[in-house]
Amino acid sequence: MIIEPRMRGFICLTAHPQGCAQNVVNQINYVKSRGAIDGPKRVLVIGASTGFGLSSRITAAFGSGAATIGVFFEKPAQEGKTASPGWYNSAAFQQEAKKAGLYARSINGDAFSDEIKNKTIDLIKKDLGQIDLVIYSLASPVRTHPKTGVTHRSVLKPLGGVFSNKTVDFHTGVVSTVTIQPGTDEDVANTVAVMGGEDWKMWIDEMMKAGVLADNAVTVAYSYIGPAVTEAVYRKGTIGKAKDDLEATAFTITDDMKGINGKAYVSVNKALVTQASSAIPVIPLYISLLYKTMKEKHIHEGCIEQIQRLYADRLYTGKQVPVDVSGRIRIDDWEMRDDVQEKVATLWEEATTETLPAIGDLAGYKTEFLNLFGFAVPGVTYGEDTNELVDVEGLI
Ligand code: NAI
């Protein structure tokens, strides 16, 4: 079929297999160009098919030569209907790992369920024995709790009062004011249930019980802080409560891993265009101003640059892992630099529909959004008949 982008709201309904594959190859080439990392050899990535999780898998495999198991929740293609981008990304990753002689297996299913945890642990026992690094990189709007059966839905709302600020529809470039009603206690509880630390802890507890974590194993989950302009809707909103919970859980998990001298970290990452972040009001406008500023200063990074730096300059330097006063790894350091934030704050005041194309990187945002689905990727020929039915090899 001829595959073209079909947008609906904040999502794209189609994905291009060759474009997704090219993105994966580009990330692999970047990691290789940075040289070998003396890192982990057996790695489990939960949320491995897109965004930071995909980059974490690629960095482990092609930076450290690691055997990887990836868990994700993606849709395969049907005749005439493309797969989700994470499916095509994973198909390409599996192919490239095979070519490089690297062990790689993938599990497609609900990571919040007991079933997928058990399946993953059985696979580890069978093939790898133990794991040195567990990356926890899920971004989901919904979680069915495995013990209660209750389905929780996360929401992106401010707390304590109505919030109004600028936002942009990045498809049209129109800057407008968005007003969001505050969340309730129930909204907070649901958002914490989906995006907080409980499921991360369940994974590690089950893995500890099964004896599949190696001595000195490390686990890392991802968080975000960001600037004052997004604070009400992000860090001080419902999602921020979930991130507070995730960050606090790192300490509990480290205690649980004492017997193997293990350690749980939260890494605070930079704001980036991913499927998850595009759905948050206010954030796309902030990102387009941030990208412009960081590109001008030659310190712009995407997921792969961020994660390569996380492994090479933070986790696997042979020295103690540097953390902030709250015990978190910071790879948002360049985003949060005073000169960057001061510039973005000034641009924020100036941003209107008319000014944004010049003062913000709206074009970069749009392109990166299309890239997530395998479109507008340099070197890929579009408009040709393409087989949408692609298998993920190594799928268990
Ligand atoms: P993403 O949407 O690109 O990736 C999410 C991953 O989770 C995919 O692999 C997807 O298949 C998987 N997934 C979702 N629900 C699942 C389920 N029920 N079972 C199994 N797999 C499931 O998201 P992104 O942006 O890479 O986010 C990952 C983490 O990084 C999140 O914790 C997010 O808050 C954090 N983060 C994101 C930032 C951003 O700007 N995008 C900035 C800093 C942190």
Coordinates of C-alpha atoms and ligand atoms in Angstrom, one line a residue:
M1 CA 0.0 0.0 0.0
I2 CA 1.0 3.7 -0.4
I3 CA 1.5 4.9 3.2
E4 CA 1.0 8.5 4.0
P5 CA 0.6 10.3 7.3
R6 CA -3.0 10.5 8.5
M7 CA -3.5 12.8 11.4
R8 CA -6.2 12.8 14.0
G9 CA -5.8 15.3 16.8
F10 CA -2.4 14.7 18.5
I11 CA -1.9 11.4 16.9
C12 CA -0.9 10.0 13.5
L13 CA -2.9 7.0 12.6
T14 CA -0.4 5.5 10.1
A15 CA 3.3 4.6 10.3
H16 CA 5.9 4.0 7.7
P17 CA 8.0 0.8 8.1
Q18 CA 11.0 2.0 6.1
G19 CA 11.0 5.4 7.8
C20 CA 10.8 3.7 11.3
A21 CA 13.6 1.4 10.3
Q22 CA 15.8 4.3 9.1
N23 CA 15.3 6.0 12.4
V24 CA 16.5 3.0 14.2
V25 CA 19.5 2.7 11.9
N26 CA 20.3 6.4 12.5
Q27 CA 20.2 5.9 16.2
I28 CA 22.4 2.8 16.0
N29 CA 24.9 4.7 13.9
Y30 CA 25.0 7.6 16.4
V31 CA 25.7 5.2 19.3
K32 CA 28.5 3.5 17.3
S33 CA 30.0 6.8 16.4
R34 CA 30.4 7.7 20.1
G35 CA 32.5 4.6 20.8
A36 CA 32.1 1.6 23.0
I37 CA 30.7 1.9 26.5
D38 CA 31.9 -0.4 29.2
G39 CA 28.3 -1.1 30.3
P40 CA 25.8 -3.8 31.1
K41 CA 25.8 -7.1 29.2
R42 CA 22.2 -8.3 29.9
V43 CA 19.5 -5.7 29.8
L44 CA 15.7 -5.6 30.1
V45 CA 13.9 -2.6 28.8
I46 CA 10.3 -2.1 29.8
G47 CA 8.8 0.3 27.3
A48 CA 11.4 -0.6 24.6
S49 CA 9.7 0.3 21.3
T50 CA 9.7 4.1 21.1
G51 CA 11.1 7.3 22.8
F52 CA 13.6 7.0 25.6
G53 CA 13.1 3.2 26.0
L54 CA 14.0 2.5 22.4
S55 CA 17.1 4.6 22.7
S56 CA 17.9 2.8 25.9
R57 CA 17.7 -0.5 24.2
I58 CA 19.8 0.7 21.2
T59 CA 22.5 2.2 23.5
A60 CA 22.8 -1.0 25.5
A61 CA 23.0 -3.3 22.4
F62 CA 25.1 -1.2 20.1
G63 CA 27.1 0.8 22.7
S64 CA 27.8 -2.1 25.2
G65 CA 27.2 -5.2 23.1
A66 CA 24.4 -6.2 25.4
A67 CA 21.9 -9.0 25.0
T68 CA 18.5 -7.2 25.3
I69 CA 14.9 -8.2 26.1
G70 CA 12.4 -5.5 25.2
V71 CA 8.8 -5.3 26.5
F72 CA 6.3 -3.1 24.8
F73 CA 2.6 -2.7 23.9
E74 CA 2.3 -2.2 20.1
K75 CA -0.2 -3.0 17.4
P76 CA 0.8 -5.3 14.5
A77 CA -0.3 -4.4 11.0
Q78 CA -3.3 -5.8 9.3
E79 CA -3.9 -6.0 5.5
G80 CA -4.3 -2.4 4.5
K81 CA -3.7 -1.0 8.0
T82 CA -0.3 -0.1 9.2
A83 CA 1.2 -1.2 12.5
S84 CA 2.0 1.2 15.2
P85 CA 5.5 2.9 14.9
G86 CA 6.8 1.0 17.9
W87 CA 6.1 -2.3 16.1
Y88 CA 8.1 -1.2 13.0
N89 CA 10.9 0.2 15.3
S90 CA 11.1 -3.2 17.1
A91 CA 11.1 -5.1 13.8
A92 CA 14.0 -3.0 12.6
F93 CA 15.8 -3.3 15.9
Q94 CA 15.6 -7.1 15.9
Q95 CA 16.9 -7.2 12.3
E96 CA 19.9 -5.0 13.1
A97 CA 20.7 -6.9 16.3
K98 CA 20.6 -10.2 14.3
K99 CA 23.0 -8.7 11.7
A100 CA 25.3 -7.7 14.5
G101 CA 25.2 -11.1 16.2
L102 CA 23.5 -9.7 19.3
Y103 CA 20.9 -11.6 21.3
A104 CA 17.5 -9.8 21.2
R105 CA 14.0 -11.0 22.1
S106 CA 10.8 -9.0 22.4
I107 CA 7.6 -9.4 24.3
N108 CA 4.5 -7.5 23.1
G109 CA 1.8 -7.2 25.8
D110 CA 0.6 -5.3 28.9
A111 CA 3.7 -4.7 31.1
F112 CA 1.3 -3.9 34.0
S113 CA 0.0 -7.4 34.0
D114 CA 1.3 -10.4 36.1
E115 CA 1.2 -12.5 32.9
I116 CA 3.8 -10.4 31.0
K117 CA 6.0 -10.1 34.1
N118 CA 6.0 -13.9 34.5
K119 CA 6.6 -14.4 30.8
T120 CA 9.6 -12.0 30.9
I121 CA 11.0 -13.7 34.0
D122 CA 10.7 -17.2 32.4
L123 CA 12.5 -15.9 29.3
I124 CA 15.3 -14.4 31.3
K125 CA 15.7 -17.7 33.2
K126 CA 15.7 -19.7 30.0
D127 CA 18.0 -17.5 27.9
L128 CA 20.1 -15.1 30.0
G129 CA 20.0 -16.3 33.6
Q130 CA 20.2 -12.9 35.1
I131 CA 19.9 -9.2 34.2
D132 CA 22.4 -6.4 34.9
L133 CA 20.2 -3.4 34.0
V134 CA 16.5 -2.8 34.0
I135 CA 15.2 0.3 32.3
Y136 CA 11.7 1.2 33.2
S137 CA 10.4 3.6 30.5
L138 CA 6.6 3.2 30.3
A139 CA 4.4 6.0 29.2
S140 CA 0.7 5.1 29.3
P141 CA -2.6 6.8 29.8
V142 CA -4.2 3.7 31.5
R143 CA -3.3 0.8 33.8
T144 CA -5.4 -2.1 34.9
H145 CA -4.1 -3.0 38.4
P146 CA -3.1 -6.7 38.4
K147 CA -4.3 -7.3 42.0
T148 CA -7.5 -5.3 42.2
G149 CA -8.6 -5.5 38.5
V150 CA -9.4 -1.7 38.6
T151 CA -8.6 0.2 35.5
H152 CA -7.0 3.6 36.3
R153 CA -6.8 6.5 33.8
S154 CA -4.1 9.1 34.2
V155 CA -5.0 12.8 33.6
L156 CA -2.9 15.9 32.9
K157 CA -4.4 18.6 35.1
P158 CA -3.2 21.3 37.4
L159 CA -3.9 21.2 41.1
G160 CA -5.3 23.8 43.5
G161 CA -6.9 26.1 40.9
V162 CA -7.8 26.7 37.3
F163 CA -4.7 27.1 35.1
S164 CA -4.5 29.3 32.0
N165 CA -1.5 29.7 29.7
K166 CA -0.4 29.7 26.1
T167 CA -0.3 26.6 24.0
V168 CA 0.2 25.8 20.4
D169 CA -1.5 23.5 18.0
F170 CA 1.7 22.3 16.3
H171 CA -0.2 21.2 13.2
T172 CA -1.6 24.6 12.4
G173 CA 0.9 26.8 14.3
V174 CA -2.0 28.7 16.1
V175 CA -1.0 29.9 19.5
S176 CA -4.0 30.2 21.9
T177 CA -4.8 30.3 25.5
V178 CA -5.7 27.0 27.1
T179 CA -7.6 26.8 30.4
I180 CA -7.6 23.6 32.4
Q181 CA -9.8 22.9 35.4
P182 CA -7.9 21.5 38.4
G183 CA -7.7 17.8 39.1
T184 CA -9.4 16.1 42.1
D185 CA -7.9 13.8 44.7
E186 CA -9.3 11.0 42.7
D187 CA -7.5 12.2 39.6
V188 CA -4.2 12.3 41.5
A189 CA -4.7 8.8 42.9
N190 CA -5.5 7.5 39.4
T191 CA -2.5 9.3 37.8
V192 CA -0.2 8.0 40.5
A193 CA -1.5 4.5 40.0
V194 CA -0.7 4.6 36.3
M195 CA 2.6 6.7 36.1
G196 CA 3.9 6.4 39.7
G197 CA 6.3 3.8 41.1
E198 CA 4.1 0.9 42.1
D199 CA 4.5 -1.1 38.9
W200 CA 8.2 -0.5 38.7
K201 CA 8.5 -1.9 42.2
M202 CA 6.4 -4.8 41.3
W203 CA 8.7 -5.7 38.4
I204 CA 11.8 -5.5 40.6
D205 CA 10.2 -7.4 43.5
E206 CA 9.1 -10.2 41.2
M207 CA 12.6 -10.3 39.6
M208 CA 14.3 -10.4 43.0
K209 CA 12.0 -13.2 44.1
A210 CA 12.9 -15.2 41.0
G211 CA 16.6 -14.6 41.4
V212 CA 17.0 -13.1 38.0
L213 CA 18.8 -9.9 39.0
A214 CA 22.6 -10.1 39.0
D215 CA 24.8 -8.8 41.8
N216 CA 25.2 -5.1 41.6
A217 CA 22.2 -4.8 39.2
V218 CA 20.9 -1.4 38.4
T219 CA 17.4 -0.2 37.5
V220 CA 16.6 3.2 36.1
A221 CA 13.2 5.0 35.5
Y222 CA 12.7 8.3 33.8
S223 CA 11.3 11.5 35.1
Y224 CA 10.9 15.2 34.2
I225 CA 11.0 18.5 36.0
G226 CA 11.0 21.4 33.5
P227 CA 10.6 25.1 33.8
A228 CA 8.2 27.5 35.6
V229 CA 5.9 27.9 32.6
T230 CA 5.0 24.2 32.5
E231 CA 5.1 23.7 36.3
A232 CA 1.3 24.1 36.9
V233 CA 0.4 21.5 34.3
Y234 CA 3.4 19.2 34.7
R235 CA 5.5 19.1 37.8
K236 CA 3.0 20.6 40.2
G237 CA 0.0 18.9 38.5
T238 CA -1.4 15.4 38.6
I239 CA 1.5 14.0 36.5
G240 CA 4.0 15.7 38.9
K241 CA 2.5 13.8 41.8
A242 CA 3.1 10.6 39.9
K243 CA 6.7 11.6 39.2
D244 CA 7.1 12.4 43.0
D245 CA 5.9 8.9 43.7
L246 CA 8.2 7.4 41.1
E247 CA 11.2 9.2 42.5
A248 CA 10.4 8.2 46.1
T249 CA 10.0 4.6 45.0
A250 CA 13.6 4.5 43.8
F251 CA 14.7 4.6 47.5
T252 CA 12.3 1.8 48.4
I253 CA 13.5 -0.3 45.5
T254 CA 17.1 0.3 46.4
D255 CA 16.3 -1.1 49.9
D256 CA 14.6 -4.1 48.3
M257 CA 17.8 -4.7 46.3
K258 CA 20.2 -4.6 49.3
G259 CA 20.7 -8.4 49.2
I260 CA 22.3 -8.1 45.7
N261 CA 23.9 -4.7 46.4
G262 CA 21.6 -3.3 43.7
K263 CA 20.6 0.3 43.1
A264 CA 17.5 2.1 41.7
Y265 CA 17.9 5.5 40.1
V266 CA 15.6 8.0 38.6
S267 CA 17.1 9.9 35.7
V268 CA 15.6 13.3 34.9
N269 CA 15.5 13.7 31.2
K270 CA 15.1 16.6 28.8
A271 CA 11.8 17.6 27.2
L272 CA 11.5 15.9 23.8
V273 CA 9.0 15.3 21.1
T274 CA 7.5 11.9 21.7
Q275 CA 4.0 10.5 21.4
A276 CA 3.6 10.9 25.1
S277 CA 4.7 14.6 25.4
S278 CA 2.8 15.8 22.3
A279 CA -0.5 15.1 24.2
I280 CA 0.3 17.5 27.1
P281 CA -1.0 21.0 26.8
V282 CA 1.5 23.9 26.9
I283 CA 4.5 21.5 26.5
P284 CA 4.6 21.6 22.6
L285 CA 5.0 25.4 22.7
Y286 CA 7.7 25.2 25.4
I287 CA 9.5 22.5 23.3
S288 CA 9.4 24.5 20.1
L289 CA 11.0 27.5 21.9
L290 CA 13.4 25.2 23.8
Y291 CA 14.5 23.5 20.6
K292 CA 15.2 26.8 18.8
T293 CA 17.3 28.0 21.8
M294 CA 19.2 24.8 22.3
K295 CA 19.9 24.4 18.6
E296 CA 21.3 28.0 18.4
K297 CA 23.6 27.1 21.3
H298 CA 24.6 23.8 19.7
I299 CA 23.4 21.8 22.7
H300 CA 20.3 20.3 21.3
E301 CA 19.8 16.6 21.9
G302 CA 17.2 13.9 20.9
C303 CA 16.4 10.7 22.8
I304 CA 19.5 8.9 21.6
E305 CA 21.9 11.6 22.4
Q306 CA 20.4 11.9 25.9
I307 CA 20.5 8.2 26.6
Q308 CA 24.0 7.7 25.2
R309 CA 25.1 10.4 27.6
L310 CA 23.2 8.8 30.4
Y311 CA 25.1 5.5 29.9
A312 CA 28.5 7.0 29.0
D313 CA 28.8 10.0 31.3
R314 CA 26.6 9.0 34.3
L315 CA 25.9 5.3 34.8
Y316 CA 29.0 3.6 33.4
T317 CA 32.0 5.8 34.0
G318 CA 33.7 3.5 36.5
K319 CA 33.2 6.2 39.1
Q320 CA 30.3 6.9 41.5
V321 CA 27.1 7.9 39.7
P322 CA 26.6 11.7 40.1
V323 CA 23.2 12.6 41.5
D324 CA 21.5 15.8 42.7
V325 CA 20.4 16.6 46.3
S326 CA 17.3 14.5 45.8
G327 CA 19.3 11.5 44.6
R328 CA 18.3 11.9 40.9
I329 CA 20.6 11.6 37.9
R330 CA 20.3 14.8 35.8
I331 CA 20.6 14.6 32.0
D332 CA 18.3 17.6 31.8
D333 CA 21.3 19.7 32.8
W334 CA 21.6 21.5 29.5
E335 CA 17.9 22.2 29.2
M336 CA 17.9 23.7 32.7
R337 CA 21.0 25.9 32.2
D338 CA 20.3 29.5 33.3
D339 CA 21.1 31.0 29.9
V340 CA 18.7 28.5 28.2
Q341 CA 15.9 29.0 30.6
E342 CA 16.2 32.8 30.6
K343 CA 16.1 32.9 26.8
V344 CA 13.0 30.6 26.7
A345 CA 11.2 32.7 29.3
T346 CA 11.7 35.8 27.2
L347 CA 10.6 34.1 24.0
W348 CA 7.5 32.7 25.9
E349 CA 6.3 36.3 26.5
E350 CA 6.8 37.1 22.8
A351 CA 5.2 34.0 21.4
T352 CA 2.1 34.5 19.2
T353 CA 0.8 32.8 16.1
E354 CA 2.5 35.5 14.1
T355 CA 5.9 35.4 15.9
L356 CA 6.3 31.7 16.5
P357 CA 7.6 30.6 13.1
A358 CA 10.5 33.0 13.6
I359 CA 11.2 32.7 17.3
G360 CA 10.4 29.0 17.8
D361 CA 11.3 25.8 16.1
L362 CA 7.8 24.9 15.0
A363 CA 9.1 23.4 11.8
G364 CA 11.5 21.2 13.8
Y365 CA 8.7 20.2 16.0
K366 CA 6.5 19.1 13.1
T367 CA 9.3 17.2 11.4
E368 CA 10.2 15.4 14.6
F369 CA 6.6 14.5 15.2
L370 CA 6.3 13.1 11.7
N371 CA 9.6 11.3 12.2
L372 CA 8.1 9.5 15.2
F373 CA 5.8 7.7 12.7
G374 CA 8.5 7.1 10.1
F375 CA 7.5 10.1 7.9
A376 CA 9.8 12.9 6.6
V377 CA 12.8 10.8 7.3
P378 CA 15.7 11.7 4.9
G379 CA 16.8 8.9 2.6
V380 CA 13.4 7.2 2.5
T381 CA 11.4 7.1 -0.7
Y382 CA 7.8 7.8 0.0
G383 CA 4.8 7.4 -2.3
E384 CA 5.8 3.9 -3.4
D385 CA 4.0 0.7 -2.8
T386 CA 5.2 -0.6 0.6
N387 CA 4.5 -3.8 2.4
E388 CA 2.8 -2.8 5.6
L389 CA 2.8 -6.4 7.0
V390 CA 6.2 -6.6 8.8
D391 CA 7.1 -9.3 11.3
V392 CA 9.0 -8.7 14.5
E393 CA 11.5 -11.5 14.6
G394 CA 12.4 -12.8 18.0
L395 CA 8.9 -12.0 19.3
I396 CA 8.1 -14.4 22.2
Ligands
NAI1 P1 6.8 6.9 24.5 O1 5.3 7.0 24.4 O2 7.7 7.2 23.4 O3 7.2 5.3 24.9 C1 6.4 4.6 25.8 C2 6.7 3.1 25.8 O4 5.9 2.4 26.7 C3 6.5 2.4 24.4 O5 7.5 1.4 24.2 C4 5.2 1.7 24.6 O6 5.0 0.5 23.8 C5 5.3 1.3 26.1 N1 4.1 1.0 26.8 C6 3.0 1.8 27.0 N2 2.1 1.2 27.7 C7 2.5 -0.1 27.9 C8 2.0 -1.2 28.5 N3 0.8 -1.2 29.1 N4 2.7 -2.4 28.5 C9 3.9 -2.4 27.9 N5 4.5 -1.4 27.3 C10 3.8 -0.2 27.3 O7 7.2 7.7 25.8 P2 8.5 8.5 26.3 O8 8.2 9.9 26.1 O9 9.8 7.9 25.8 O10 8.4 8.3 27.9 C11 9.1 7.3 28.6 C12 9.4 7.8 30.0 O11 10.2 9.0 29.9 C13 8.1 8.2 30.8 O12 8.2 7.9 32.1 C14 8.1 9.8 30.6 O13 7.4 10.4 31.6 C15 9.6 10.0 30.7 N6 10.0 11.3 30.2 C16 9.6 11.8 29.0 C17 10.0 13.1 28.5 C18 9.6 13.6 27.2 O14 9.7 14.8 27.0 N7 9.1 12.8 26.3 C19 11.0 13.9 29.3 C20 11.4 13.2 30.5 C21 11.0 12.0 30.9

